[in-house]
Amino acid sequence: MPQSIPRTHLPQRVFTTRRIPCLDANCHRWFKTAPGLKHHQSSAHNYSFDPGATEPERNSYRSTPIRLAPGIVRDYHDKLTGDICDPNGQAIDQNAPPPVSEQSSDDWAPYSDRLQFETAEFLFQKTEMSAGNVDRLCNLWAHSLHVDEPEGRRAPPFIDHKDLYGTIDATLLGDVPWESFKLKYHGERPVVTPPWMDQDYEFWFRPARSLVANMLSNTDFDGEMDYAPYRDFSKESEKRRYENFMSGDWAWSQAVRLQ
């Protein structure tokens, strides 16, 4: 070998034996470090689950306890529990009623009354009726009301589909206002400028954070969503069972990062 070529020695790695056993009686794995053991316990075994806790205690943030499949136990995150709290994050009584809405119970605005609201809900959401059929129904409805009243002092909930759609568009969803901004291209231009480079583009949106806050405060969703990450295990094999979004590893890892 030529003497002009320098030779270097690679640093020798330190060998570490696996000296930490898994504490599960049916598991025979060993680990080099405590973090490695902890990761194994979190992914393969259910060590944070309290078998002595009652089901309502494991689901303290729910007004309706979860009904799990036979042979399944559920482990919720011990820090991010989803318990009810005030705007400052201070825990409050889990049985406390929701805040009273300032809106009157008989205030159906922008709908004139409950009949108009339920008609819109039925035509637009339940049956998804076409515009032509909405117009036909409104005409028939109006005719039935005017049979005995030729002066037409009564009217159906909506005149036609335009009246229906306009009322729906005026409906406030949790009082989250629409916001907008405009964009326009300001980069380099070719010799022949395409029309889109000279146009203004307007974007409308609602703040996602405000929308999520309104969803969480809506009592109609109570018991219909998971507010905290969880992990399901089989009692016999202790194998993980994945079902909904909050039962996955990503949701759990995000909760660990936020501790």
PDB file of C-alpha atoms in Angstrom:
ATOM      1  CA  MET A   1       0.000   0.000   0.000  1.00  0.00           C
ATOM      2  CA  PRO A   2       1.465   3.417  -0.912  1.00  0.00           C
ATOM      3  CA  GLN A   3       2.786   5.354   2.062  1.00  0.00           C
ATOM      4  CA  SER A   4       1.315   8.648   0.738  1.00  0.00           C
ATOM      5  CA  ILE A   5      -2.275   7.601   1.442  1.00  0.00           C
ATOM      6  CA  PRO A   6      -3.226   8.607   5.001  1.00  0.00           C
ATOM      7  CA  ARG A   7      -4.854   5.976   7.109  1.00  0.00           C
ATOM      8  CA  THR A   8      -7.404   6.684   9.828  1.00  0.00           C
ATOM      9  CA  HIS A   9      -9.035   4.452  12.378  1.00  0.00           C
ATOM     10  CA  LEU A  10     -12.795   4.481  12.745  1.00  0.00           C
ATOM     11  CA  PRO A  11     -14.020   5.077  16.305  1.00  0.00           C
ATOM     12  CA  GLN A  12     -14.973   1.842  17.967  1.00  0.00           C
ATOM     13  CA  ARG A  13     -18.602   1.584  19.036  1.00  0.00           C
ATOM     14  CA  VAL A  14     -19.353   0.612  22.604  1.00  0.00           C
ATOM     15  CA  PHE A  15     -21.214  -2.662  22.887  1.00  0.00           C
ATOM     16  CA  THR A  16     -24.213  -2.610  25.216  1.00  0.00           C
ATOM     17  CA  THR A  17     -25.916  -5.777  26.339  1.00  0.00           C
ATOM     18  CA  ARG A  18     -29.654  -6.175  26.729  1.00  0.00           C
ATOM     19  CA  ARG A  19     -29.938  -6.210  30.512  1.00  0.00           C
ATOM     20  CA  ILE A  20     -33.435  -4.774  31.114  1.00  0.00           C
ATOM     21  CA  PRO A  21     -36.225  -7.368  30.935  1.00  0.00           C
ATOM     22  CA  CYS A  22     -39.836  -6.682  30.097  1.00  0.00           C
ATOM     23  CA  LEU A  23     -41.932  -6.896  33.261  1.00  0.00           C
ATOM     24  CA  ASP A  24     -44.747  -8.786  31.583  1.00  0.00           C
ATOM     25  CA  ALA A  25     -44.790 -12.412  32.719  1.00  0.00           C
ATOM     26  CA  ASN A  26     -45.602 -13.675  29.227  1.00  0.00           C
ATOM     27  CA  CYS A  27     -43.042 -11.511  27.431  1.00  0.00           C
ATOM     28  CA  HIS A  28     -39.423 -12.639  27.080  1.00  0.00           C
ATOM     29  CA  ARG A  29     -37.888  -9.574  25.446  1.00  0.00           C
ATOM     30  CA  TRP A  30     -34.900  -7.699  26.880  1.00  0.00           C
ATOM     31  CA  PHE A  31     -33.802  -4.121  26.197  1.00  0.00           C
ATOM     32  CA  LYS A  32     -30.635  -2.060  26.316  1.00  0.00           C
ATOM     33  CA  THR A  33     -32.152   1.164  27.659  1.00  0.00           C
ATOM     34  CA  ALA A  34     -35.060   2.242  29.840  1.00  0.00           C
ATOM     35  CA  PRO A  35     -36.583   4.369  27.026  1.00  0.00           C
ATOM     36  CA  GLY A  36     -36.538   1.289  24.816  1.00  0.00           C
ATOM     37  CA  LEU A  37     -38.429  -0.672  27.454  1.00  0.00           C
ATOM     38  CA  LYS A  38     -40.937   2.153  27.909  1.00  0.00           C
ATOM     39  CA  HIS A  39     -41.594   2.337  24.172  1.00  0.00           C
ATOM     40  CA  HIS A  40     -42.115  -1.423  24.077  1.00  0.00           C
ATOM     41  CA  GLN A  41     -44.545  -1.297  26.990  1.00  0.00           C
ATOM     42  CA  SER A  42     -46.528   1.525  25.396  1.00  0.00           C
ATOM     43  CA  SER A  43     -46.851  -0.230  22.049  1.00  0.00           C
ATOM     44  CA  ALA A  44     -47.097  -3.904  23.048  1.00  0.00           C
ATOM     45  CA  HIS A  45     -48.600  -3.904  26.538  1.00  0.00           C
ATOM     46  CA  ASN A  46     -51.219  -1.941  28.401  1.00  0.00           C
ATOM     47  CA  TYR A  47     -49.388  -0.839  31.528  1.00  0.00           C
ATOM     48  CA  SER A  48     -51.158   2.483  32.100  1.00  0.00           C
ATOM     49  CA  PHE A  49     -54.588   0.871  32.105  1.00  0.00           C
ATOM     50  CA  ASP A  50     -56.175   0.630  35.553  1.00  0.00           C
ATOM     51  CA  PRO A  51     -58.223  -2.573  35.697  1.00  0.00           C
ATOM     52  CA  GLY A  52     -59.804  -1.445  38.954  1.00  0.00           C
ATOM     53  CA  ALA A  53     -61.305   1.724  37.494  1.00  0.00           C
ATOM     54  CA  THR A  54     -64.950   1.750  36.543  1.00  0.00           C
ATOM     55  CA  GLU A  55     -65.994   2.456  32.990  1.00  0.00           C
ATOM     56  CA  PRO A  56     -67.435   5.945  33.748  1.00  0.00           C
ATOM     57  CA  GLU A  57     -64.100   6.878  35.365  1.00  0.00           C
ATOM     58  CA  ARG A  58     -62.256   5.914  32.202  1.00  0.00           C
ATOM     59  CA  ASN A  59     -64.644   8.064  30.175  1.00  0.00           C
ATOM     60  CA  SER A  60     -65.045  10.974  32.578  1.00  0.00           C
ATOM     61  CA  TYR A  61     -65.435  13.547  29.825  1.00  0.00           C
ATOM     62  CA  ARG A  62     -68.442  11.827  28.291  1.00  0.00           C
ATOM     63  CA  SER A  63     -72.017  12.293  29.420  1.00  0.00           C
ATOM     64  CA  THR A  64     -72.770   8.857  27.944  1.00  0.00           C
ATOM     65  CA  PRO A  65     -70.221   6.113  28.787  1.00  0.00           C
ATOM     66  CA  ILE A  66     -68.718   4.180  25.911  1.00  0.00           C
ATOM     67  CA  ARG A  67     -69.988   0.657  25.317  1.00  0.00           C
ATOM     68  CA  LEU A  68     -66.952  -1.403  24.379  1.00  0.00           C
ATOM     69  CA  ALA A  69     -67.002  -4.726  22.604  1.00  0.00           C
ATOM     70  CA  PRO A  70     -66.683  -7.787  24.861  1.00  0.00           C
ATOM     71  CA  GLY A  71     -63.088  -8.580  25.758  1.00  0.00           C
ATOM     72  CA  ILE A  72     -61.799  -5.069  24.959  1.00  0.00           C
ATOM     73  CA  VAL A  73     -60.259  -2.666  27.465  1.00  0.00           C
ATOM     74  CA  ARG A  74     -59.597   0.991  26.715  1.00  0.00           C
ATOM     75  CA  ASP A  75     -56.636   3.009  27.942  1.00  0.00           C
ATOM     76  CA  TYR A  76     -56.915   6.799  27.807  1.00  0.00           C
ATOM     77  CA  HIS A  77     -53.966   9.152  27.931  1.00  0.00           C
ATOM     78  CA  ASP A  78     -53.171   9.983  31.550  1.00  0.00           C
ATOM     79  CA  LYS A  79     -52.466  13.690  30.927  1.00  0.00           C
ATOM     80  CA  LEU A  80     -54.650  14.794  28.002  1.00  0.00           C
ATOM     81  CA  THR A  81     -57.914  13.322  29.219  1.00  0.00           C
ATOM     82  CA  GLY A  82     -60.454  15.516  27.450  1.00  0.00           C
ATOM     83  CA  ASP A  83     -62.062  16.486  30.764  1.00  0.00           C
ATOM     84  CA  ILE A  84     -64.310  19.547  30.762  1.00  0.00           C
ATOM     85  CA  CYS A  85     -62.486  22.770  31.633  1.00  0.00           C
ATOM     86  CA  ASP A  86     -62.998  26.519  31.505  1.00  0.00           C
ATOM     87  CA  PRO A  87     -61.381  28.817  28.888  1.00  0.00           C
ATOM     88  CA  ASN A  88     -58.271  29.026  31.098  1.00  0.00           C
ATOM     89  CA  GLY A  89     -57.814  25.260  31.214  1.00  0.00           C
ATOM     90  CA  GLN A  90     -58.990  24.899  34.811  1.00  0.00           C
ATOM     91  CA  ALA A  91     -60.990  21.742  35.492  1.00  0.00           C
ATOM     92  CA  ILE A  92     -64.662  22.166  36.336  1.00  0.00           C
ATOM     93  CA  ASP A  93     -67.377  19.809  37.529  1.00  0.00           C
ATOM     94  CA  GLN A  94     -67.797  17.121  34.883  1.00  0.00           C
ATOM     95  CA  ASN A  95     -71.562  17.141  35.523  1.00  0.00           C
ATOM     96  CA  ALA A  96     -71.894  20.903  35.125  1.00  0.00           C
ATOM     97  CA  PRO A  97     -74.532  21.914  32.547  1.00  0.00           C
ATOM     98  CA  PRO A  98     -73.373  23.675  29.372  1.00  0.00           C
ATOM     99  CA  PRO A  99     -73.455  27.488  29.289  1.00  0.00           C
ATOM    100  CA  VAL A 100     -76.864  28.951  28.597  1.00  0.00           C
ATOM    101  CA  SER A 101     -77.165  30.306  25.077  1.00  0.00           C
ATOM    102  CA  GLU A 102     -78.030  33.985  24.751  1.00  0.00           C
ATOM    103  CA  GLN A 103     -80.275  33.184  21.797  1.00  0.00           C
ATOM    104  CA  SER A 104     -83.971  32.846  22.558  1.00  0.00           C
ATOM    105  CA  SER A 105     -85.479  29.390  22.122  1.00  0.00           C
ATOM    106  CA  ASP A 106     -88.067  30.782  19.687  1.00  0.00           C
ATOM    107  CA  ASP A 107     -85.543  32.766  17.626  1.00  0.00           C
ATOM    108  CA  TRP A 108     -85.293  30.989  14.272  1.00  0.00           C
ATOM    109  CA  ALA A 109     -83.619  33.839  12.370  1.00  0.00           C
ATOM    110  CA  PRO A 110     -83.061  34.119   9.481  1.00  0.00           C
ATOM    111  CA  TYR A 111     -86.074  31.778   9.249  1.00  0.00           C
ATOM    112  CA  SER A 112     -89.445  33.256  10.091  1.00  0.00           C
ATOM    113  CA  ASP A 113     -90.453  30.339  12.307  1.00  0.00           C
ATOM    114  CA  ARG A 114     -89.824  26.675  13.036  1.00  0.00           C
ATOM    115  CA  LEU A 115     -91.957  25.548  10.098  1.00  0.00           C
ATOM    116  CA  GLN A 116     -89.777  27.424   7.630  1.00  0.00           C
ATOM    117  CA  PHE A 117     -86.595  26.047   9.209  1.00  0.00           C
ATOM    118  CA  GLU A 118     -87.795  22.437   9.171  1.00  0.00           C
ATOM    119  CA  THR A 119     -89.037  22.825   5.599  1.00  0.00           C
ATOM    120  CA  ALA A 120     -85.598  24.031   4.518  1.00  0.00           C
ATOM    121  CA  GLU A 121     -83.924  21.200   6.413  1.00  0.00           C
ATOM    122  CA  PHE A 122     -86.221  18.626   4.817  1.00  0.00           C
ATOM    123  CA  LEU A 123     -85.925  19.908   1.246  1.00  0.00           C
ATOM    124  CA  PHE A 124     -82.223  20.738   1.219  1.00  0.00           C
ATOM    125  CA  GLN A 125     -80.639  18.227   3.601  1.00  0.00           C
ATOM    126  CA  LYS A 126     -82.973  15.267   4.003  1.00  0.00           C
ATOM    127  CA  THR A 127     -84.311  14.796   0.470  1.00  0.00           C
ATOM    128  CA  GLU A 128     -81.830  16.971  -1.503  1.00  0.00           C
ATOM    129  CA  MET A 129     -84.702  18.013  -3.746  1.00  0.00           C
ATOM    130  CA  SER A 130     -83.822  19.589  -7.083  1.00  0.00           C
ATOM    131  CA  ALA A 131     -84.535  23.265  -7.754  1.00  0.00           C
ATOM    132  CA  GLY A 132     -87.269  22.409 -10.252  1.00  0.00           C
ATOM    133  CA  ASN A 133     -89.037  20.120  -7.811  1.00  0.00           C
ATOM    134  CA  VAL A 134     -88.760  22.746  -5.065  1.00  0.00           C
ATOM    135  CA  ASP A 135     -90.494  25.257  -7.337  1.00  0.00           C
ATOM    136  CA  ARG A 136     -93.194  22.698  -8.162  1.00  0.00           C
ATOM    137  CA  LEU A 137     -93.785  21.912  -4.492  1.00  0.00           C
ATOM    138  CA  CYS A 138     -93.974  25.605  -3.564  1.00  0.00           C
ATOM    139  CA  ASN A 139     -96.558  26.203  -6.289  1.00  0.00           C
ATOM    140  CA  LEU A 140     -98.689  23.280  -5.099  1.00  0.00           C
ATOM    141  CA  TRP A 141     -98.331  24.407  -1.486  1.00  0.00           C
ATOM    142  CA  ALA A 142     -99.363  27.955  -2.374  1.00  0.00           C
ATOM    143  CA  HIS A 143    -102.346  26.699  -4.367  1.00  0.00           C
ATOM    144  CA  SER A 144    -103.573  24.612  -1.435  1.00  0.00           C
ATOM    145  CA  LEU A 145    -103.399  27.645   0.868  1.00  0.00           C
ATOM    146  CA  HIS A 146    -105.219  29.952  -1.543  1.00  0.00           C
ATOM    147  CA  VAL A 147    -108.183  27.715  -2.317  1.00  0.00           C
ATOM    148  CA  ASP A 148    -110.296  29.213   0.435  1.00  0.00           C
ATOM    149  CA  GLU A 149    -108.519  32.570   0.509  1.00  0.00           C
ATOM    150  CA  PRO A 150    -108.548  34.105  -2.958  1.00  0.00           C
ATOM    151  CA  GLU A 151    -106.845  37.251  -1.702  1.00  0.00           C
ATOM    152  CA  GLY A 152    -103.706  35.224  -1.011  1.00  0.00           C
ATOM    153  CA  ARG A 153    -103.120  36.404   2.519  1.00  0.00           C
ATOM    154  CA  ARG A 154    -101.242  33.176   3.318  1.00  0.00           C
ATOM    155  CA  ALA A 155     -98.107  31.867   1.630  1.00  0.00           C
ATOM    156  CA  PRO A 156     -95.946  28.725   1.739  1.00  0.00           C
ATOM    157  CA  PRO A 157     -92.668  28.830   3.705  1.00  0.00           C
ATOM    158  CA  PHE A 158     -90.736  29.664   0.528  1.00  0.00           C
ATOM    159  CA  ILE A 159     -91.765  31.244  -2.755  1.00  0.00           C
ATOM    160  CA  ASP A 160     -89.358  29.192  -4.876  1.00  0.00           C
ATOM    161  CA  HIS A 161     -85.916  27.569  -4.785  1.00  0.00           C
ATOM    162  CA  LYS A 162     -84.153  30.954  -4.925  1.00  0.00           C
ATOM    163  CA  ASP A 163     -85.962  32.036  -1.776  1.00  0.00           C
ATOM    164  CA  LEU A 164     -85.001  28.735  -0.129  1.00  0.00           C
ATOM    165  CA  TYR A 165     -81.322  28.934  -1.075  1.00  0.00           C
ATOM    166  CA  GLY A 166     -81.067  32.600  -0.137  1.00  0.00           C
ATOM    167  CA  THR A 167     -82.402  31.918   3.347  1.00  0.00           C
ATOM    168  CA  ILE A 168     -80.013  28.998   3.813  1.00  0.00           C
ATOM    169  CA  ASP A 169     -77.052  31.123   2.704  1.00  0.00           C
ATOM    170  CA  ALA A 170     -78.022  33.763   5.276  1.00  0.00           C
ATOM    171  CA  THR A 171     -77.904  31.213   8.099  1.00  0.00           C
ATOM    172  CA  LEU A 172     -75.167  31.910  10.629  1.00  0.00           C
ATOM    173  CA  LEU A 173     -73.131  28.869  11.642  1.00  0.00           C
ATOM    174  CA  GLY A 174     -71.988  29.544  15.176  1.00  0.00           C
ATOM    175  CA  ASP A 175     -71.558  33.251  14.443  1.00  0.00           C
ATOM    176  CA  VAL A 176     -68.242  32.647  12.685  1.00  0.00           C
ATOM    177  CA  PRO A 177     -68.062  35.361  10.028  1.00  0.00           C
ATOM    178  CA  TRP A 178     -66.680  34.845   6.568  1.00  0.00           C
ATOM    179  CA  GLU A 179     -63.360  36.517   5.801  1.00  0.00           C
ATOM    180  CA  SER A 180     -61.683  37.121   2.471  1.00  0.00           C
ATOM    181  CA  PHE A 181     -58.450  38.173   0.845  1.00  0.00           C
ATOM    182  CA  LYS A 182     -57.278  38.789  -2.713  1.00  0.00           C
ATOM    183  CA  LEU A 183     -54.274  37.450  -4.567  1.00  0.00           C
ATOM    184  CA  LYS A 184     -52.690  38.497  -7.823  1.00  0.00           C
ATOM    185  CA  TYR A 185     -49.701  37.272  -9.753  1.00  0.00           C
ATOM    186  CA  HIS A 186     -46.629  39.524  -9.420  1.00  0.00           C
ATOM    187  CA  GLY A 187     -43.918  37.346 -10.921  1.00  0.00           C
ATOM    188  CA  GLU A 188     -42.130  37.440 -14.237  1.00  0.00           C
ATOM    189  CA  ARG A 189     -44.274  37.812 -17.331  1.00  0.00           C
ATOM    190  CA  PRO A 190     -43.768  36.350 -20.795  1.00  0.00           C
ATOM    191  CA  VAL A 191     -43.995  38.404 -23.971  1.00  0.00           C
ATOM    192  CA  VAL A 192     -47.601  37.356 -24.429  1.00  0.00           C
ATOM    193  CA  THR A 193     -49.220  37.686 -21.010  1.00  0.00           C
ATOM    194  CA  PRO A 194     -51.990  35.154 -20.315  1.00  0.00           C
ATOM    195  CA  PRO A 195     -55.194  36.650 -18.884  1.00  0.00           C
ATOM    196  CA  TRP A 196     -54.874  34.931 -15.509  1.00  0.00           C
ATOM    197  CA  MET A 197     -51.725  36.934 -14.696  1.00  0.00           C
ATOM    198  CA  ASP A 198     -53.723  40.171 -14.760  1.00  0.00           C
ATOM    199  CA  GLN A 199     -56.714  38.978 -12.773  1.00  0.00           C
ATOM    200  CA  ASP A 200     -57.442  39.368  -9.067  1.00  0.00           C
ATOM    201  CA  TYR A 201     -58.510  36.201  -7.259  1.00  0.00           C
ATOM    202  CA  GLU A 202     -60.696  36.468  -4.186  1.00  0.00           C
ATOM    203  CA  PHE A 203     -60.640  33.755  -1.522  1.00  0.00           C
ATOM    204  CA  TRP A 204     -63.337  33.366   1.131  1.00  0.00           C
ATOM    205  CA  PHE A 205     -62.853  31.348   4.290  1.00  0.00           C
ATOM    206  CA  ARG A 206     -63.873  30.922   7.897  1.00  0.00           C
ATOM    207  CA  PRO A 207     -61.186  30.593  10.600  1.00  0.00           C
ATOM    208  CA  ALA A 208     -60.734  26.872  11.208  1.00  0.00           C
ATOM    209  CA  ARG A 209     -59.967  27.352  14.902  1.00  0.00           C
ATOM    210  CA  SER A 210     -63.250  29.187  15.495  1.00  0.00           C
ATOM    211  CA  LEU A 211     -65.187  26.512  13.614  1.00  0.00           C
ATOM    212  CA  VAL A 212     -63.638  23.736  15.711  1.00  0.00           C
ATOM    213  CA  ALA A 213     -64.372  25.679  18.906  1.00  0.00           C
ATOM    214  CA  ASN A 214     -68.026  25.962  17.895  1.00  0.00           C
ATOM    215  CA  MET A 215     -68.195  22.265  17.102  1.00  0.00           C
ATOM    216  CA  LEU A 216     -66.796  21.387  20.524  1.00  0.00           C
ATOM    217  CA  SER A 217     -69.287  23.696  22.243  1.00  0.00           C
ATOM    218  CA  ASN A 218     -72.258  22.304  20.313  1.00  0.00           C
ATOM    219  CA  THR A 219     -74.229  19.990  22.606  1.00  0.00           C
ATOM    220  CA  ASP A 220     -75.593  18.137  19.568  1.00  0.00           C
ATOM    221  CA  PHE A 221     -72.164  16.489  19.240  1.00  0.00           C
ATOM    222  CA  ASP A 222     -72.004  15.412  22.893  1.00  0.00           C
ATOM    223  CA  GLY A 223     -71.029  11.754  23.042  1.00  0.00           C
ATOM    224  CA  GLU A 224     -70.509  11.607  19.277  1.00  0.00           C
ATOM    225  CA  MET A 225     -66.756  12.265  19.156  1.00  0.00           C
ATOM    226  CA  ASP A 226     -63.573  11.412  21.033  1.00  0.00           C
ATOM    227  CA  TYR A 227     -61.916  14.354  22.778  1.00  0.00           C
ATOM    228  CA  ALA A 228     -58.792  12.485  23.879  1.00  0.00           C
ATOM    229  CA  PRO A 229     -56.532   9.816  22.357  1.00  0.00           C
ATOM    230  CA  TYR A 230     -57.003   6.256  23.514  1.00  0.00           C
ATOM    231  CA  ARG A 231     -55.779   2.731  22.864  1.00  0.00           C
ATOM    232  CA  ASP A 232     -57.901  -0.398  22.756  1.00  0.00           C
ATOM    233  CA  PHE A 233     -56.476  -3.752  23.825  1.00  0.00           C
ATOM    234  CA  SER A 234     -57.668  -7.311  23.890  1.00  0.00           C
ATOM    235  CA  LYS A 235     -57.867  -8.570  27.479  1.00  0.00           C
ATOM    236  CA  GLU A 236     -56.548 -11.995  26.535  1.00  0.00           C
ATOM    237  CA  SER A 237     -53.757 -11.252  24.051  1.00  0.00           C
ATOM    238  CA  GLU A 238     -53.138  -7.560  24.955  1.00  0.00           C
ATOM    239  CA  LYS A 239     -52.918  -6.819  21.230  1.00  0.00           C
ATOM    240  CA  ARG A 240     -53.857  -3.343  20.043  1.00  0.00           C
ATOM    241  CA  ARG A 241     -57.121  -2.776  18.222  1.00  0.00           C
ATOM    242  CA  TYR A 242     -57.357   0.191  15.859  1.00  0.00           C
ATOM    243  CA  GLU A 243     -60.740   1.690  15.060  1.00  0.00           C
ATOM    244  CA  ASN A 244     -61.225   5.471  14.923  1.00  0.00           C
ATOM    245  CA  PHE A 245     -58.803   8.351  14.414  1.00  0.00           C
ATOM    246  CA  MET A 246     -58.138   8.894  18.125  1.00  0.00           C
ATOM    247  CA  SER A 247     -57.214   5.225  18.581  1.00  0.00           C
ATOM    248  CA  GLY A 248     -54.217   5.502  16.256  1.00  0.00           C
ATOM    249  CA  ASP A 249     -50.537   5.978  17.030  1.00  0.00           C
ATOM    250  CA  TRP A 250     -50.360   9.466  15.498  1.00  0.00           C
ATOM    251  CA  ALA A 251     -52.997  10.929  17.838  1.00  0.00           C
ATOM    252  CA  TRP A 252     -51.300   9.287  20.826  1.00  0.00           C
ATOM    253  CA  SER A 253     -47.855  10.552  19.811  1.00  0.00           C
ATOM    254  CA  GLN A 254     -49.187  14.107  19.474  1.00  0.00           C
ATOM    255  CA  ALA A 255     -50.577  13.905  23.001  1.00  0.00           C
ATOM    256  CA  VAL A 256     -47.186  12.735  24.261  1.00  0.00           C
ATOM    257  CA  ARG A 257     -45.488  15.697  22.548  1.00  0.00           C
ATOM    258  CA  LEU A 258     -47.886  18.169  24.200  1.00  0.00           C
ATOM    259  CA  GLN A 259     -47.236  16.961  27.751  1.00  0.00           C
TER     260      GLN A 259
END
